[in-house]
XYZ file of C-alpha atoms in Angstrom:
396
model
C 84.125 57.219 102.099
C 86.234 54.721 99.927
C 85.625 51.860 97.752
C 87.090 49.749 95.193
C 85.863 50.770 91.590
C 88.109 48.271 89.885
C 91.272 46.188 90.091
C 93.687 48.164 91.738
C 91.694 51.445 91.901
C 90.522 53.208 94.778
C 87.969 55.747 94.873
C 87.850 58.236 97.844
C 84.849 60.398 97.946
C 84.427 64.066 99.902
C 88.025 64.485 100.222
C 89.225 66.697 103.400
C 92.573 68.245 103.967
C 93.382 65.389 106.464
C 93.145 63.113 103.726
C 96.513 64.208 102.316
C 99.422 61.664 102.523
C 100.919 58.772 101.161
C 99.062 55.744 99.841
C 100.570 52.503 99.523
C 99.240 49.588 97.489
C 100.625 46.198 98.224
C 100.576 42.891 95.793
C 102.690 40.275 97.265
C 106.159 41.489 97.558
C 105.370 44.526 95.415
C 104.439 48.124 96.800
C 103.483 51.243 94.980
C 103.367 54.501 96.632
C 101.198 57.557 95.932
C 101.594 60.863 97.271
C 97.940 62.851 97.510
C 98.301 66.519 97.703
C 94.960 68.246 98.564
C 93.836 72.046 98.141
C 90.839 73.680 99.432
C 89.368 76.823 98.170
C 86.955 78.575 100.063
C 85.123 82.103 99.108
C 83.597 84.459 101.578
C 79.914 84.783 102.093
C 79.413 81.537 100.025
C 79.981 83.485 97.021
C 76.598 85.498 97.538
C 77.741 89.322 97.421
C 76.206 92.840 96.958
C 77.756 95.158 94.681
C 80.887 97.114 95.642
C 81.621 94.417 98.283
C 85.149 92.654 98.495
C 85.371 88.991 98.187
C 87.897 87.029 100.166
C 89.366 83.750 98.890
C 91.224 81.276 101.101
C 93.430 78.702 99.576
C 94.623 75.855 102.046
C 96.804 72.863 100.979
C 98.037 69.933 102.868
C 100.649 67.366 101.907
C 103.026 64.785 103.223
C 106.017 66.170 101.482
C 107.097 69.794 101.933
C 104.396 72.323 100.848
C 105.083 73.751 97.454
C 105.257 77.483 96.682
C 101.987 77.903 94.599
C 101.502 80.681 91.973
C 97.938 81.916 91.833
C 96.089 83.230 88.854
C 92.493 84.243 88.865
C 90.126 84.653 85.967
C 86.633 86.394 86.196
C 83.509 85.292 84.508
C 84.376 87.223 81.435
C 87.735 85.188 81.289
C 89.736 88.332 82.043
C 92.709 87.887 84.138
C 92.211 89.594 87.581
C 95.129 90.967 89.712
C 94.395 90.241 93.367
C 96.292 91.512 96.465
C 97.728 88.656 98.535
C 97.458 89.504 102.078
C 98.847 86.478 103.763
C 100.886 83.708 102.481
C 102.506 81.054 104.616
C 102.523 78.041 101.968
C 99.768 76.255 104.005
C 97.245 79.246 103.809
C 97.018 81.981 101.121
C 94.467 84.924 101.555
C 93.380 86.877 98.407
C 91.370 89.886 98.458
C 89.714 90.987 95.252
C 88.717 94.376 94.000
C 84.959 95.716 94.508
C 82.659 93.796 92.410
C 80.316 94.764 90.135
C 76.992 93.072 88.807
C 78.796 92.274 85.814
C 81.166 90.021 87.600
C 78.705 87.355 88.326
C 79.346 83.980 87.086
C 81.951 81.163 87.020
C 85.267 82.230 88.074
C 88.486 80.158 87.654
C 91.539 79.725 90.195
C 94.754 78.401 88.294
C 97.428 76.751 90.613
C 100.868 76.109 89.396
C 104.022 74.699 91.011
C 107.100 73.379 89.170
C 108.128 70.945 92.386
C 105.925 68.902 92.525
C 104.563 69.590 89.287
C 100.866 71.116 89.747
C 98.942 72.703 87.020
C 95.305 72.620 88.571
C 92.178 74.699 87.939
C 89.402 75.420 90.449
C 86.130 76.789 89.382
C 83.809 78.643 91.698
C 80.496 80.654 91.490
C 80.283 84.348 92.099
C 76.745 85.993 92.398
C 76.633 89.905 92.743
C 73.297 91.216 93.600
C 72.805 94.956 92.652
C 71.810 97.460 90.156
C 72.630 97.443 86.518
C 72.514 101.260 86.579
C 75.678 103.276 86.979
C 76.792 104.147 90.453
C 75.929 107.652 89.558
C 73.340 108.438 86.940
C 72.020 111.995 85.818
C 68.851 112.536 84.286
C 67.657 115.825 82.608
C 64.276 117.080 82.555
C 62.344 120.387 81.732
C 59.562 121.963 83.656
C 56.263 120.317 83.221
C 57.573 117.415 81.388
C 57.370 113.930 82.342
C 60.045 111.772 83.696
C 60.283 108.178 84.858
C 63.124 107.096 87.065
C 64.132 103.435 86.801
C 66.471 101.150 88.585
C 67.205 97.860 87.225
C 67.940 95.025 89.472
C 69.814 91.949 88.133
C 68.339 89.298 90.650
C 66.462 87.353 87.754
C 69.447 87.454 85.654
C 71.833 85.954 88.212
C 68.779 83.511 89.368
C 69.117 84.883 93.076
C 67.233 82.428 95.063
C 66.779 84.495 98.258
C 64.538 87.269 99.196
C 65.464 90.884 100.072
C 64.047 94.215 100.798
C 64.798 97.898 99.821
C 63.859 101.497 99.926
C 63.621 104.587 97.603
C 64.373 107.794 99.104
C 64.401 111.357 97.829
C 66.436 114.643 99.203
C 67.013 117.946 97.548
C 70.828 118.010 97.866
C 73.491 116.130 99.828
C 73.153 116.650 103.611
C 69.252 117.606 103.277
C 66.322 115.974 104.924
C 65.627 112.815 103.142
C 62.007 111.661 102.134
C 60.962 108.078 101.921
C 59.164 107.353 98.592
C 58.559 103.776 98.559
C 59.401 100.306 100.173
C 59.826 97.185 98.137
C 60.574 93.500 98.611
C 61.657 90.673 96.360
C 60.827 87.175 97.301
C 62.814 84.157 96.506
C 60.775 83.573 93.688
C 61.636 86.880 92.181
C 58.099 88.645 92.848
C 58.411 92.301 93.313
C 56.094 94.178 95.796
C 56.042 97.941 96.268
C 54.559 100.000 98.883
C 54.042 103.738 98.361
C 55.360 105.849 101.526
C 55.048 109.422 100.923
C 52.875 111.942 98.975
C 55.477 114.905 99.285
C 55.869 114.503 95.415
C 53.127 113.993 92.877
C 54.714 110.766 91.644
C 53.185 107.426 90.456
C 54.096 103.709 90.398
C 53.829 102.390 86.996
C 52.053 99.093 86.747
C 53.747 97.718 83.518
C 57.409 97.674 83.516
C 60.372 95.265 83.038
C 61.065 92.521 85.632
C 63.067 93.477 88.526
C 62.808 97.170 87.902
C 62.024 99.783 90.533
C 60.358 102.700 88.976
C 58.556 106.165 89.649
C 56.869 108.537 87.147
C 56.692 112.063 87.673
C 53.977 113.242 85.372
C 54.619 116.911 85.637
C 57.748 117.821 86.893
C 58.423 120.894 89.146
C 61.573 122.825 89.756
C 61.919 121.712 92.924
C 61.320 117.991 92.394
C 65.207 118.117 91.430
C 67.537 116.549 93.747
C 68.824 112.833 94.443
C 66.899 109.896 94.226
C 68.406 107.070 95.859
C 67.507 103.312 95.666
C 68.934 101.027 98.426
C 68.596 97.184 98.703
C 69.097 95.179 101.889
C 70.180 91.688 102.147
C 71.467 89.862 105.472
C 71.987 93.260 107.077
C 74.036 94.534 104.249
C 73.404 97.367 101.825
C 73.777 98.191 98.062
C 72.673 101.442 96.679
C 72.329 103.396 93.456
C 71.506 107.073 93.074
C 69.953 109.177 90.150
C 70.633 112.751 90.135
C 67.590 114.635 88.706
C 68.522 118.127 87.009
C 65.363 120.185 86.051
C 65.686 123.127 83.749
C 63.537 126.156 83.157
C 63.447 129.465 81.260
C 62.033 132.775 81.432
C 61.635 136.138 79.861
C 61.772 139.840 81.210
C 59.489 141.437 79.942
C 57.355 138.524 79.075
C 55.047 140.184 76.557
C 55.661 140.678 72.972
C 59.026 142.174 71.604
C 58.468 145.646 70.467
C 60.301 147.341 67.649
C 63.418 148.718 69.046
C 62.870 147.173 72.590
C 64.834 144.270 74.192
C 64.052 141.461 76.381
C 66.260 139.322 78.812
C 65.846 135.539 78.311
C 66.867 133.414 81.519
C 67.935 129.669 81.445
C 68.501 127.898 84.774
C 69.443 124.481 85.859
C 68.203 123.235 89.201
C 71.617 122.058 90.614
C 75.253 121.670 90.103
C 76.315 120.334 86.428
C 78.895 117.904 85.822
C 82.245 119.313 85.344
C 82.095 118.989 81.598
C 78.451 120.543 81.050
C 77.393 123.795 80.052
C 74.450 125.942 79.165
C 73.878 127.454 75.886
C 71.471 129.982 74.179
C 70.866 130.181 70.487
C 68.435 131.483 68.165
C 66.936 128.866 65.824
C 68.042 129.628 62.309
C 70.108 132.429 63.421
C 74.029 133.283 63.226
C 77.051 132.593 65.547
C 76.423 136.034 66.938
C 73.145 134.660 68.627
C 75.063 132.059 70.596
C 76.066 132.476 74.006
C 77.480 129.946 76.416
C 77.732 129.695 80.348
C 81.102 129.610 82.101
C 81.982 126.403 83.707
C 80.217 125.930 87.080
C 77.390 128.399 86.189
C 73.919 127.313 86.428
C 72.127 130.298 85.290
C 72.638 131.886 81.826
C 70.923 135.256 80.703
C 71.045 136.895 77.392
C 69.806 140.065 76.138
C 67.874 139.985 72.706
C 66.353 142.411 70.327
C 65.324 139.709 67.654
C 62.148 137.872 67.902
C 61.787 134.294 67.019
C 62.415 130.774 68.371
C 65.370 130.889 70.880
C 66.722 127.417 72.214
C 68.531 126.937 75.550
C 70.576 123.572 75.456
C 72.259 121.830 78.433
C 75.465 120.297 77.065
C 77.569 117.640 78.272
C 80.533 116.356 76.361
C 79.432 117.699 73.334
C 75.926 116.130 73.573
C 72.736 118.046 73.798
C 71.290 116.203 77.022
C 68.032 118.537 76.975
C 66.587 121.469 74.932
C 64.066 123.983 76.190
C 62.488 126.039 73.526
C 61.142 129.689 74.050
C 59.146 131.597 71.427
C 59.747 135.236 71.540
C 56.931 136.708 69.937
C 57.202 140.143 67.650
C 54.445 142.894 68.796
C 51.603 143.312 66.075
C 51.908 146.264 63.498
C 48.833 148.088 65.254
C 50.480 147.875 68.507
C 53.855 149.274 67.085
C 51.867 152.004 65.434
C 50.206 152.728 68.663
C 53.702 152.772 70.049
C 54.897 155.151 67.457
C 52.193 157.299 67.472
C 52.189 157.708 71.236
C 55.957 158.496 71.119
C 55.145 161.125 68.389
C 52.288 162.469 70.254
C 54.169 162.527 73.241
C 56.950 164.414 71.519
C 54.653 167.032 69.812
C 53.009 167.538 73.499
C 56.269 168.095 74.931
C 57.213 170.542 72.171
C 53.940 172.503 72.704
C 54.314 172.713 76.377
C 57.885 173.825 75.676
C 56.454 176.521 73.336
C 53.733 177.692 75.641
C 56.296 177.988 78.590
C 58.617 180.103 76.468
C 55.679 182.393 75.383
C 54.641 182.534 78.783
C 57.989 183.595 80.023
C 58.528 186.171 77.531
C 55.017 187.672 78.347
C 55.851 187.768 81.939
C 59.350 189.286 81.288
C 57.596 192.211 79.131
C 55.057 192.786 81.725
C 57.803 193.089 84.245
C 59.736 195.491 82.247
C 56.691 197.593 81.442
C 55.760 198.083 85.148
C 59.366 198.918 86.050
C 59.335 201.757 83.281
C 56.077 203.248 84.715
C 57.298 203.054 88.119
C 60.520 204.997 87.087
C 58.289 207.501 85.622
C 56.176 208.184 88.379
C 59.334 208.769 90.422
C 60.520 211.019 87.873
C 57.491 213.293 88.199
C 57.564 213.457 91.750
C 60.902 214.665 91.679
C 60.002 217.490 89.318
C 56.864 218.687 91.205
C 59.287 218.981 94.343
C 61.844 220.981 92.543
C 58.939 223.636 91.292
C 57.431 224.018 94.892
C 60.844 224.738 96.301
C 61.515 227.731 93.758
């Protein structure tokens, strides 16, 4: 593994740790000594990771002289200094664990070694590839009933030029711990070709044909309230897994009663979200072009908000998170037509008059009945008086 490159120059290829030592060059009675210090850096899984995995670096050194105490500094692919956790250090071998990787950590890393005695200032570069989703670990998507929603997961396999194939699944469940439904399976070839197979008809969803490369998508053309829940996309590579979840929150509104608002009447508007909201999210009702008195907000943790109104017009329910309106659902409260109001007013007046007439009739009937009763009582008393007088005359 060695040859003479030029006069007094020796080249050694494919260095190994065992090549460390003292090399002597003799020329006549002259001798020159050179100490060769060798450092070997290895990275777990050959530098191919899934997101959220923890890489392990092993630094091994060999020298003919006492081994130096090395100072290790790491820089990620964005040239940011990384603070590692050194698990083991015995001068000959250093074991370093890093934090969980993200897809943005892919690229060329640098390990910088330093020692004062002997003087060492060496940089070793190594490649890190992190396969995973460019989505956040947990993403919330908001939709209204009967709207169209597209859920997307963006893989970074093309971006990091991942040269190996992998598979994956997309599952849906109503809530944590509920039964999981398989929506589709997919596989990505070493050439980056994506193939998808629909697995379930539990939801009326579609797989869009036109979409960005390395993107898993499902389309819900008409969202139902019970389509909400957790949509989890999981990829598998050499028995290891990485996943990304989208929480779909669906909102609906209703009115009771649902018909036009009559003059003097009221209606209850209800706005409801399908699942738990973020800690900094809430629901809010307001009337378009209304006043501050027309605004009502839900309390923290409430997923249902009701408001009693007596004013017609366009009312809006907002789902607000971090002062940002994530979604808005409009509901138009119609005002009853004039003839309907007249019919209602006429019916009310007619009913009042009818009740008054019935009351008067009852009073008149009662008075007549009372008079007839009194007249009958007087006649009975008169007959009794006549009978008593006749009895007295006969006795005389």
